[in-house]
PDB file of C-alpha atoms in Angstrom:
ATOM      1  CA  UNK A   1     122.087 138.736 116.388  1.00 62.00           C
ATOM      2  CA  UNK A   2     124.765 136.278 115.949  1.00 75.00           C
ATOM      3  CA  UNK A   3     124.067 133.425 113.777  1.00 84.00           C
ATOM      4  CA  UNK A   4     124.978 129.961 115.890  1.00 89.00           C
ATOM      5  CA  UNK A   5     126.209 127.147 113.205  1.00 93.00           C
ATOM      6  CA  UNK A   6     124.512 123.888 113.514  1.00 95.00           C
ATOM      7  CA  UNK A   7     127.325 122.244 113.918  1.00 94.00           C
ATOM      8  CA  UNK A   8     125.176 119.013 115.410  1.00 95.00           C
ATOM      9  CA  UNK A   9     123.382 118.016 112.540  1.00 96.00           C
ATOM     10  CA  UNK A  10     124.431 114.454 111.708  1.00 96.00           C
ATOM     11  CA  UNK A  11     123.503 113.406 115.842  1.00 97.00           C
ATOM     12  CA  UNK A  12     120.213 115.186 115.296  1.00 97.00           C
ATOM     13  CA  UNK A  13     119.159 113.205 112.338  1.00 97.00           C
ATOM     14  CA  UNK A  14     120.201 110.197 113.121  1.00 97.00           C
ATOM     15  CA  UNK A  15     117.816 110.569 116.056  1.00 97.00           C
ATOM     16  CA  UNK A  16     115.614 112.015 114.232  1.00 97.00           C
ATOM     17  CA  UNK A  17     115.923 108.922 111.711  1.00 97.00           C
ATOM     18  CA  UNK A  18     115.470 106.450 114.361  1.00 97.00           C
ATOM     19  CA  UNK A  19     112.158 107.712 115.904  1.00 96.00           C
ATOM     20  CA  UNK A  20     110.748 107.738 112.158  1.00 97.00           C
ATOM     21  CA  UNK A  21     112.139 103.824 110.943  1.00 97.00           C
ATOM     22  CA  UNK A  22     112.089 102.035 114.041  1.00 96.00           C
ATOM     23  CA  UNK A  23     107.781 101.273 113.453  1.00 96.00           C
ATOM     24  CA  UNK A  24     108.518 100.179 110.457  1.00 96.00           C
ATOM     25  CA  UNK A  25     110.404  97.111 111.341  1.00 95.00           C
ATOM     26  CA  UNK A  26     110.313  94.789 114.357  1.00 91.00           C
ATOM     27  CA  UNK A  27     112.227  94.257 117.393  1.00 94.00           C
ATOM     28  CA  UNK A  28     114.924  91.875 118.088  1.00 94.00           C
ATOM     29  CA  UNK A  29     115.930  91.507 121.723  1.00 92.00           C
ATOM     30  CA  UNK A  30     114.005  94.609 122.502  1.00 93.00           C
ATOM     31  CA  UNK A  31     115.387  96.844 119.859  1.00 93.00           C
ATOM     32  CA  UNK A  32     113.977  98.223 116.740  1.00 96.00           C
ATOM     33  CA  UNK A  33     115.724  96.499 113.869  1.00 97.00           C
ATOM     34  CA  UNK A  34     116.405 100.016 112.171  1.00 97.00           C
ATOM     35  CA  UNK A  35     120.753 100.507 112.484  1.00 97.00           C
ATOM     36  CA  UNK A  36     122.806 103.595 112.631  1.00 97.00           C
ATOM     37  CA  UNK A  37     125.416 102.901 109.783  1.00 96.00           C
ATOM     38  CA  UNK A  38     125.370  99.238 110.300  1.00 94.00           C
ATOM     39  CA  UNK A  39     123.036  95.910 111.558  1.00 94.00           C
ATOM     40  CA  UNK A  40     124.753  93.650 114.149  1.00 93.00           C
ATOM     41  CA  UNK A  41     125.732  90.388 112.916  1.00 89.00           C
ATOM     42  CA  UNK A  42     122.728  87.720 113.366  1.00 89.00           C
ATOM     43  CA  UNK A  43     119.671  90.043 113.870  1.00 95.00           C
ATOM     44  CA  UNK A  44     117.118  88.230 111.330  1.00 95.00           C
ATOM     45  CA  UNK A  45     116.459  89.515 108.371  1.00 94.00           C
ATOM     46  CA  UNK A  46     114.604  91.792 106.821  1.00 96.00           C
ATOM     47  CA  UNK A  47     116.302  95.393 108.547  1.00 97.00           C
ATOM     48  CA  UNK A  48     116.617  98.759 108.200  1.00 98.00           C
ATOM     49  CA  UNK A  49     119.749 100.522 108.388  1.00 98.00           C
ATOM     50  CA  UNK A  50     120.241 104.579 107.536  1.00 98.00           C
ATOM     51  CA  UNK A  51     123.685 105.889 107.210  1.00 97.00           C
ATOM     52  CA  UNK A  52     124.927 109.304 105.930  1.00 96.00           C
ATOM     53  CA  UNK A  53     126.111 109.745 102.174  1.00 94.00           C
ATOM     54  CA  UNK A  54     127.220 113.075 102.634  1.00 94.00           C
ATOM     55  CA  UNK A  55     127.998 114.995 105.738  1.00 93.00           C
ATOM     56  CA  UNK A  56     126.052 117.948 106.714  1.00 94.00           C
ATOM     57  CA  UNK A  57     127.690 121.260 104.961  1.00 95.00           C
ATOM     58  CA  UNK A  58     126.589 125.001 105.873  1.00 95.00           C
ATOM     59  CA  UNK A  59     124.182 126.365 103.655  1.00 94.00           C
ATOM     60  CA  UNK A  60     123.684 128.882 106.028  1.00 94.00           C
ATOM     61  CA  UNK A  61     121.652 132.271 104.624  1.00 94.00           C
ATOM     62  CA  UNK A  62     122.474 135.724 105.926  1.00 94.00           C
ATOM     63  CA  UNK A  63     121.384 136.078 109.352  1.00 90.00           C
ATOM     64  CA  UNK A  64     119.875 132.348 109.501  1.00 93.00           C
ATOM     65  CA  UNK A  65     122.055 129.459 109.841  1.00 95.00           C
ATOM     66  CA  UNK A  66     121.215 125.899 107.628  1.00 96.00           C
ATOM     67  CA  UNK A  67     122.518 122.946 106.744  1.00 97.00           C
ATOM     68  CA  UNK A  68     122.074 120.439 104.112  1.00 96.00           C
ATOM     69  CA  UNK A  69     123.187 116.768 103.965  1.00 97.00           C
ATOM     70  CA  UNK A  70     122.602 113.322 102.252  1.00 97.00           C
ATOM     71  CA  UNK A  71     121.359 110.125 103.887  1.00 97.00           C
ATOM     72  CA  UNK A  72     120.858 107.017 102.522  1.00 97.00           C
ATOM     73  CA  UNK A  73     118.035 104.413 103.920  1.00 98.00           C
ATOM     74  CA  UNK A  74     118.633 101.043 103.354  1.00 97.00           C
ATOM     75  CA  UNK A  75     116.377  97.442 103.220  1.00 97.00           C
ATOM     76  CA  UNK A  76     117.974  94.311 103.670  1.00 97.00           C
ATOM     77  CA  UNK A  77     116.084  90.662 103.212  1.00 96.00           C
ATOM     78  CA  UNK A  78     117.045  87.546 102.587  1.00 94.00           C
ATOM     79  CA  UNK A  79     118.101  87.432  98.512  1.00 91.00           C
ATOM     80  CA  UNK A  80     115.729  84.458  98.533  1.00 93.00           C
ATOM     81  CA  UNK A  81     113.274  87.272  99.718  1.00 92.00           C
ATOM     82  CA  UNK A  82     114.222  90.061  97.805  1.00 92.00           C
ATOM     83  CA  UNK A  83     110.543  91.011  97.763  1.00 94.00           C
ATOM     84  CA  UNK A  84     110.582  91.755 101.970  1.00 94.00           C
ATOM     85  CA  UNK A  85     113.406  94.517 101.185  1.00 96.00           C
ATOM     86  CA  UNK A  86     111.295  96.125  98.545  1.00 96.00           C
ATOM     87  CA  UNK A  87     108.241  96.011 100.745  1.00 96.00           C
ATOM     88  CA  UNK A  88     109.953  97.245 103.604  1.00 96.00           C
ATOM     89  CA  UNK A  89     111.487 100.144 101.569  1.00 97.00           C
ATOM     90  CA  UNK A  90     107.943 101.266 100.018  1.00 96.00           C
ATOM     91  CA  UNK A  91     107.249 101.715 103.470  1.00 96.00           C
ATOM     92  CA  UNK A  92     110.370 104.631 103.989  1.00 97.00           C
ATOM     93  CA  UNK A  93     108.887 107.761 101.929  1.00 97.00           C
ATOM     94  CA  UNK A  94     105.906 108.268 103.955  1.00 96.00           C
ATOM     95  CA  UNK A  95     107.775 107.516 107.490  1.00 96.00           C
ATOM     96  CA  UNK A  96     110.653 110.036 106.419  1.00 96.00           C
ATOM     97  CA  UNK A  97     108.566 113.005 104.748  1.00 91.00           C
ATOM     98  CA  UNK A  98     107.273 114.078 107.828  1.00 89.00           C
ATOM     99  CA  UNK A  99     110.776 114.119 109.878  1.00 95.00           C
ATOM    100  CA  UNK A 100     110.805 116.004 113.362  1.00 95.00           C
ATOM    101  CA  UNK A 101     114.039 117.514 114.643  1.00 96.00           C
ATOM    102  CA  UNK A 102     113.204 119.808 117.865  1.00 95.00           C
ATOM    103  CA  UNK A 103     113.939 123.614 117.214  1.00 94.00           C
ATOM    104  CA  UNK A 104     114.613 123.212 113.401  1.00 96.00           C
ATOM    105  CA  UNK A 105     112.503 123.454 110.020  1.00 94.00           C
ATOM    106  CA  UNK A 106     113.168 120.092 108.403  1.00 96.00           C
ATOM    107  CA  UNK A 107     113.307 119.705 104.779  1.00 94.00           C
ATOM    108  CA  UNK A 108     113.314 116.309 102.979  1.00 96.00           C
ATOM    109  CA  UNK A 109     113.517 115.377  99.189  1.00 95.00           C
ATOM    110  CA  UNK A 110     114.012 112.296  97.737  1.00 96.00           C
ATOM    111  CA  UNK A 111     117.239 112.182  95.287  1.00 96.00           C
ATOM    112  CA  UNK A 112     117.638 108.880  93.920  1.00 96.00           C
ATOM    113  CA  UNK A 113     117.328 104.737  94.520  1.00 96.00           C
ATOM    114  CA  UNK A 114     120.655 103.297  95.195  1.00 95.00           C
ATOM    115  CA  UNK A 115     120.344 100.213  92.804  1.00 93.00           C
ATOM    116  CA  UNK A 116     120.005  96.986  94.267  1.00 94.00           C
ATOM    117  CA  UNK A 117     122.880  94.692  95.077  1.00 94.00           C
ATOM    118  CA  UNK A 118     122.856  90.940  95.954  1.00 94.00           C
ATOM    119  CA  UNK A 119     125.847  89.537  97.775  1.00 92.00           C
ATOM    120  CA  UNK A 120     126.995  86.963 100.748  1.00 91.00           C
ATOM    121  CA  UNK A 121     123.053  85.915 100.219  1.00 93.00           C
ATOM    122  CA  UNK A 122     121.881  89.547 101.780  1.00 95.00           C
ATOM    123  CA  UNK A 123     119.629  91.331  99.416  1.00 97.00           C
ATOM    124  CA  UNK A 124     119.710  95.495  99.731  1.00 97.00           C
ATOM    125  CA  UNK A 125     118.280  98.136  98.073  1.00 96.00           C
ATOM    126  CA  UNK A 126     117.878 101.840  98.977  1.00 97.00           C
ATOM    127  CA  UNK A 127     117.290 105.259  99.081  1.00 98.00           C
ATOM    128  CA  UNK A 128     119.011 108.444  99.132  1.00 97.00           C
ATOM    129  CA  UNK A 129     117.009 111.459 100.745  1.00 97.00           C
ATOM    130  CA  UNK A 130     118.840 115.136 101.358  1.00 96.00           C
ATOM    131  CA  UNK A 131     117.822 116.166 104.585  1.00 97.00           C
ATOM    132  CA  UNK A 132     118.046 119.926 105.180  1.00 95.00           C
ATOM    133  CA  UNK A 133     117.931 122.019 108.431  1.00 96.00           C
ATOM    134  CA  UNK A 134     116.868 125.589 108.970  1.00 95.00           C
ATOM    135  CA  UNK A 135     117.642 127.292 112.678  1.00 91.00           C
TER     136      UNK A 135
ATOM    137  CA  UNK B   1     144.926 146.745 112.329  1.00 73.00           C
ATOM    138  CA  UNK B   2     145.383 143.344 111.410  1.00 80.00           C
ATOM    139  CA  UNK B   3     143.002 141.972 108.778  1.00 85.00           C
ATOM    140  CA  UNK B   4     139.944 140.168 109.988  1.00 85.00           C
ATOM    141  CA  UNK B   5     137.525 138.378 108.223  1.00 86.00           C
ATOM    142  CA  UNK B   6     133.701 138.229 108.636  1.00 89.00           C
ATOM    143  CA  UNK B   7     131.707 135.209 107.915  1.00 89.00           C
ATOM    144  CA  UNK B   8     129.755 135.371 104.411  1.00 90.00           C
ATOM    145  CA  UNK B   9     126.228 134.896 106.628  1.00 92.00           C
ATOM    146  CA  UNK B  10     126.672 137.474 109.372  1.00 91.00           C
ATOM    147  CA  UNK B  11     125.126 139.998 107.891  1.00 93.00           C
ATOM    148  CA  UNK B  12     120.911 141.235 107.430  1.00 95.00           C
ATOM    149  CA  UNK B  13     118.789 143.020 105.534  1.00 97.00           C
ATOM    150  CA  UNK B  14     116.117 144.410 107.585  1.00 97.00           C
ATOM    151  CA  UNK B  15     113.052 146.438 107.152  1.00 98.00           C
ATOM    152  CA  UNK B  16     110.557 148.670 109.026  1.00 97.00           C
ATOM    153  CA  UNK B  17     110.254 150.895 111.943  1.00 96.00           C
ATOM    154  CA  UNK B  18     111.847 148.426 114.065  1.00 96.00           C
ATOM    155  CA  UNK B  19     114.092 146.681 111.838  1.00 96.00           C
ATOM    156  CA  UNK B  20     113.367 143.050 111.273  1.00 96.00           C
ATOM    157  CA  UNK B  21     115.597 140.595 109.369  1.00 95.00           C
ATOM    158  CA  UNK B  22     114.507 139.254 106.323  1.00 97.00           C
ATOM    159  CA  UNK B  23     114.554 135.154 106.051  1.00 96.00           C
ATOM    160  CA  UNK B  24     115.680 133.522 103.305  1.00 95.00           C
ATOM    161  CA  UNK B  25     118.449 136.272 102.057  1.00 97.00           C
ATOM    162  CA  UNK B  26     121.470 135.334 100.368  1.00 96.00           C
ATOM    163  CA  UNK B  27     122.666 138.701  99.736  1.00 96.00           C
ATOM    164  CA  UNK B  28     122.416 142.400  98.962  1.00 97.00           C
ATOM    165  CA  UNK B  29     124.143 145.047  97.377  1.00 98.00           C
ATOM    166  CA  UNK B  30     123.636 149.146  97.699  1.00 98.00           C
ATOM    167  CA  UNK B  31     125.575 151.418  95.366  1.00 98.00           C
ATOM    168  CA  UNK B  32     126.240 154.968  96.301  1.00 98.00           C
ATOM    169  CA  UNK B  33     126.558 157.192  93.524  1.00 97.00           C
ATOM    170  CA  UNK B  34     126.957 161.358  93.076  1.00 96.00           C
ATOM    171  CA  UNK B  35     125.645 163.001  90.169  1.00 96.00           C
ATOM    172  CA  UNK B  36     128.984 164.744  88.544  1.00 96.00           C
ATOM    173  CA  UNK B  37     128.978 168.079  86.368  1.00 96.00           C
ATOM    174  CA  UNK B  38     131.923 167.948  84.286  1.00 96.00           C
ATOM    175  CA  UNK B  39     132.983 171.711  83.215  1.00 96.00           C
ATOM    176  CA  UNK B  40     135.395 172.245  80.080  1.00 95.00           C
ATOM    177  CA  UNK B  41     138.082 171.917  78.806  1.00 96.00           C
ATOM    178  CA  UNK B  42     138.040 175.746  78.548  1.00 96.00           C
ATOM    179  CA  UNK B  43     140.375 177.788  75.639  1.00 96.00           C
ATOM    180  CA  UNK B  44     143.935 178.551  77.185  1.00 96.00           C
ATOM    181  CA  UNK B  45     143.311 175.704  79.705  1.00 96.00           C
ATOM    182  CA  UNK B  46     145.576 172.512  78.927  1.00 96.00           C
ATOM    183  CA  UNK B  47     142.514 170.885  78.232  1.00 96.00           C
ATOM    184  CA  UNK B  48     141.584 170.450  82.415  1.00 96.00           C
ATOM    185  CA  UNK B  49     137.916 169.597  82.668  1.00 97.00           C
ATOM    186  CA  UNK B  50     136.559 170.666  86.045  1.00 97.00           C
ATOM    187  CA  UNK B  51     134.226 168.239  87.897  1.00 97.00           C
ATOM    188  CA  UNK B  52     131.488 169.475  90.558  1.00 96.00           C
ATOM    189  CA  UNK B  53     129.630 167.165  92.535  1.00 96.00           C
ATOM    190  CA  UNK B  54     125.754 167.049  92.499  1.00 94.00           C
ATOM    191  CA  UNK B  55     123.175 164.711  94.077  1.00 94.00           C
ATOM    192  CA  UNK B  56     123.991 161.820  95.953  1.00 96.00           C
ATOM    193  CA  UNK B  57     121.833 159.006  96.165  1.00 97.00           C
ATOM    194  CA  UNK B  58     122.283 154.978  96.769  1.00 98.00           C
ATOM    195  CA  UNK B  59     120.186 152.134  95.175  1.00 98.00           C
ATOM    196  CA  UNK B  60     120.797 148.094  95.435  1.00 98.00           C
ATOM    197  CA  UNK B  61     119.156 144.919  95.222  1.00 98.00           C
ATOM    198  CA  UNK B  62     118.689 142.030  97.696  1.00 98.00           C
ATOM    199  CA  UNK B  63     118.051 138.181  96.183  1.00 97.00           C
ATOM    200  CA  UNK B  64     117.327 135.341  98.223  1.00 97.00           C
ATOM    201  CA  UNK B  65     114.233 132.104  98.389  1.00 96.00           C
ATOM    202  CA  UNK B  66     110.873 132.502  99.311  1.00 97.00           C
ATOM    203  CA  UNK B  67     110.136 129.925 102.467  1.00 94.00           C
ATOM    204  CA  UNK B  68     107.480 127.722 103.193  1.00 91.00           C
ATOM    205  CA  UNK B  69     104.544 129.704 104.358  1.00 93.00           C
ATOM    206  CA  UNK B  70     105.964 133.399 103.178  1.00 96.00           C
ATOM    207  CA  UNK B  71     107.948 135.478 105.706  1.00 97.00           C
ATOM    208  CA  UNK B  72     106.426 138.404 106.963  1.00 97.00           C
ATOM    209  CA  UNK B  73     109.253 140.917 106.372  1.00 98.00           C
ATOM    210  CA  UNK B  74     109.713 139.902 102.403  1.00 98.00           C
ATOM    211  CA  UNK B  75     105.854 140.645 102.297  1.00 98.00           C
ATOM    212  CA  UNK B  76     106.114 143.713 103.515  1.00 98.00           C
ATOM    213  CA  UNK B  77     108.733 144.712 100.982  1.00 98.00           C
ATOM    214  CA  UNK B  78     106.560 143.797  97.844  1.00 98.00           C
ATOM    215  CA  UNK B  79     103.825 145.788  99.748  1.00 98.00           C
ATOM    216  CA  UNK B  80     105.713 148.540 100.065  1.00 97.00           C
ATOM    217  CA  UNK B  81     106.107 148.237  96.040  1.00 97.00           C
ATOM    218  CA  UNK B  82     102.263 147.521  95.040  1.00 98.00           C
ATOM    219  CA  UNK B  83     101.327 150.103  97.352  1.00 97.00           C
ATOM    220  CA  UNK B  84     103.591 152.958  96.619  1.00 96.00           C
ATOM    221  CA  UNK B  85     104.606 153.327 100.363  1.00 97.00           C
ATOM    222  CA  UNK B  86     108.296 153.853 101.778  1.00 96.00           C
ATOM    223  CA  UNK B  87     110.175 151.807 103.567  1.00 96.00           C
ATOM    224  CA  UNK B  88     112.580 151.682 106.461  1.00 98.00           C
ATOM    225  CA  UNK B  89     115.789 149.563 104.749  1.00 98.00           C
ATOM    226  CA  UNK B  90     118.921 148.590 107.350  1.00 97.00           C
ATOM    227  CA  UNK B  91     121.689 146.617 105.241  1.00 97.00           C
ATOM    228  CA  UNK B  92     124.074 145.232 107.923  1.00 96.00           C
ATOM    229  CA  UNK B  93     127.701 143.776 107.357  1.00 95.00           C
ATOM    230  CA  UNK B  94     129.025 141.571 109.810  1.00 92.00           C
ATOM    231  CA  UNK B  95     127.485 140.125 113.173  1.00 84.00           C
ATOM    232  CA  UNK B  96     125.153 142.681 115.340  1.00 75.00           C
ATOM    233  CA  UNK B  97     125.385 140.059 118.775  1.00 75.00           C
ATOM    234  CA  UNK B  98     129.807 140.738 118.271  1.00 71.00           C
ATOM    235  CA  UNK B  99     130.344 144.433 117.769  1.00 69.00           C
ATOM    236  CA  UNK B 100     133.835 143.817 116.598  1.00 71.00           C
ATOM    237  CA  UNK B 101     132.519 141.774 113.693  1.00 77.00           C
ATOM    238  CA  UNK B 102     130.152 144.613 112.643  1.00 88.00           C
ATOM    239  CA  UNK B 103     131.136 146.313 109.520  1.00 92.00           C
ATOM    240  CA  UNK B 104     129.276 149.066 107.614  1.00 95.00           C
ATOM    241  CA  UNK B 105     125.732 149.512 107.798  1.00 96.00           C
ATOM    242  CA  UNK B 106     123.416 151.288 105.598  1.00 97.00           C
ATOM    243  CA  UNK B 107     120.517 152.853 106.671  1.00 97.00           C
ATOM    244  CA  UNK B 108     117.689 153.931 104.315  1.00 98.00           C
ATOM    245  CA  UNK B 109     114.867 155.836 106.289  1.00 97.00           C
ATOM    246  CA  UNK B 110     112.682 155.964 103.630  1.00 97.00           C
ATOM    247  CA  UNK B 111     113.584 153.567 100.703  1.00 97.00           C
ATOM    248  CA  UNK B 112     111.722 152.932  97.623  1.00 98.00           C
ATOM    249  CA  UNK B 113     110.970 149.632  96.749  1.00 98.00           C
ATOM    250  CA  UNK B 114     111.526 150.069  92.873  1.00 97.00           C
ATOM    251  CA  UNK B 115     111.206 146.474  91.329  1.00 98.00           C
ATOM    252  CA  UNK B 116     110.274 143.189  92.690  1.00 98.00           C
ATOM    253  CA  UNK B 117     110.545 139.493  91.327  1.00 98.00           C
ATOM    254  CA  UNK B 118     109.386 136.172  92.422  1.00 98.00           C
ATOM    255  CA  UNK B 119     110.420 132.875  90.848  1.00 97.00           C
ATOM    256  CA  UNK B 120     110.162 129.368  91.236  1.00 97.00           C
ATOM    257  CA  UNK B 121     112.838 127.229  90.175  1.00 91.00           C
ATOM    258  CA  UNK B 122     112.441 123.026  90.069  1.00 90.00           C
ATOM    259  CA  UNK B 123     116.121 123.282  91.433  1.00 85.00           C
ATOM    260  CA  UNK B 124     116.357 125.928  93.809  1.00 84.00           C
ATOM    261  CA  UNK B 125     112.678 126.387  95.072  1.00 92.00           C
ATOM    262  CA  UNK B 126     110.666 129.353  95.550  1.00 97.00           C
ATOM    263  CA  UNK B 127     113.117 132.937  94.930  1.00 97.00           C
ATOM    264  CA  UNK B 128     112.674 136.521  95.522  1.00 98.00           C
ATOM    265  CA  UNK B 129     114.808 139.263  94.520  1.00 98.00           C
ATOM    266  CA  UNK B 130     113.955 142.784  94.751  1.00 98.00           C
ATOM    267  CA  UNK B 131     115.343 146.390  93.707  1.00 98.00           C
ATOM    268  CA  UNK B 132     115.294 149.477  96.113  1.00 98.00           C
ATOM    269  CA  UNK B 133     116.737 153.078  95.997  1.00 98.00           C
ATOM    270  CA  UNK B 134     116.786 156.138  98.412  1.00 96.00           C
ATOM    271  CA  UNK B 135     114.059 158.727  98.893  1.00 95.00           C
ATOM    272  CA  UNK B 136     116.098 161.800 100.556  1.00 92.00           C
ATOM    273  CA  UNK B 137     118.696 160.697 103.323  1.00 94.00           C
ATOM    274  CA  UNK B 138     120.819 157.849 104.296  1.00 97.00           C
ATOM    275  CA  UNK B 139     123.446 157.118 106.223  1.00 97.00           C
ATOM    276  CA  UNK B 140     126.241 154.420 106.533  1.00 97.00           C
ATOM    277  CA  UNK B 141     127.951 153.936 109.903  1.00 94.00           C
TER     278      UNK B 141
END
């Protein structure tokens, strides 16, 4: 049996990603304020946005193909606020432990906090998770 | 022939009357081996020593991780230890669904599972590696 490398992986967490964060914040003009790589400009604050760290790289073993990556989930309030950021982050372990991706073991540890930062009055602090998949 | 490489995960270790790939694998090694008499050096000889060729039998080991929930072919392996029963042992280089990427494949009709050991590592998870030698015949093809 040929193995098939997942070759996909980023596209399939980031969806992934975005079924799991969007409850967690609300809408603004009909959209879950949870962002691929970056917010827009002007959606109120506080937001989600998830990004990847490091890109997906074969782990594959013999005869089963894998793939192991870093993402990074980030909370962004107000730094008047910086409170809303840290709630809304509390709220990311249990939404992300349990990821889905269709036709794929999922495997997700928490690595490390990204430490806080405060600039252009935005308040962000984060979380790395490695996010594994197993065909 | 021109040199062609095969990728490091095409390949299987697979066990029982119809073979089944192990999960989890990272990889496996058999060694061949013939027993070898070694005659002289006789008197009046030059010192030659004269070499005859005995048994021949193959062992190897296979390491890998241990996933969630066991898999059912690694369990059968440490059964096969605990409960003194052979074992039907394919080792497969190269890709079985691309015949041209297949390489040498080791067949072990009735293997002996001679060691196994289970370990859990904060790093790396749950691991399993395991030893195994022949029982009568094998072939590679």
């Amino acid at each position: 049996m040929s193995v098939t490398q997942i070759t996909n992986a980023t596209a399939l967490i980031r969806d992934a990603l975005a079924l799991a964060l969007s409850p967690l914040v609300g809408t603004y003009q009909g959209q879950p304020k949870a962002f691929w790589l970056v917010a827009p400009e002007l959606v109120p604050l506080p937001l989600l946005v998830y990004q990847v760290q490091s890109p997906p790289q074969d782990t594959s073993f013999l005869n089963g193909a894998a793939v192991s990556s870093l993402f990074t989930v980030k909370a962004l309030s107000s730094d008047t606020a910086p409170g809303d950021a840290d709630t809304l982050l509390a709220s990311v372990p249990a939404a992300i432990i349990g990821l889905a991706v269709s036709g794929y073991q999922v495997k997700v540890t928490f690595v490390r906090d990204v430490p806080p930062l405060q600039k252009d009055y935005v308040y962000t602090a984060g979380l790395v998770y490695q996010i594994d998949l197993y065909a | 022939m021109p040199y062609s490489p095969i990728r490091g995960f095409d390949g299987a270790i697979l066990q029982g009357v119809t073979p089944t790939a192990l999960l989890g694998i990272t990889d496996w090694e058999g060694t061949i081996t013939i027993d070898v008499t070694v005659d002289g050096p006789f008197l009046n000889d030059n010192g030659k020593k004269y070499k005859t060729r005995g048994g021949i039998d193959i062992k190897g080991k296979a390491k890998g991780k241990v996933p969630s929930g066991k898999d059912t072919n690694q369990t059968a392996v440490i059964n096969a230890l605990i409960n003194d029963t052979d074992l039907n042992l394919v080792l497969r280089q190269g890709d079985s669904g691309a015949p041209a990427d297949l390489a040498y494949t080791i067949t072990i009709p009735t293997a002996v599972i001679s060691s196994a050991k289970l370990g859990q590592d904060s790093k790396n998870g749950a691991t399993i590696e395991f030893d195994f030698e022949g029982n009568g015949s094998f072939t590679v093809s």
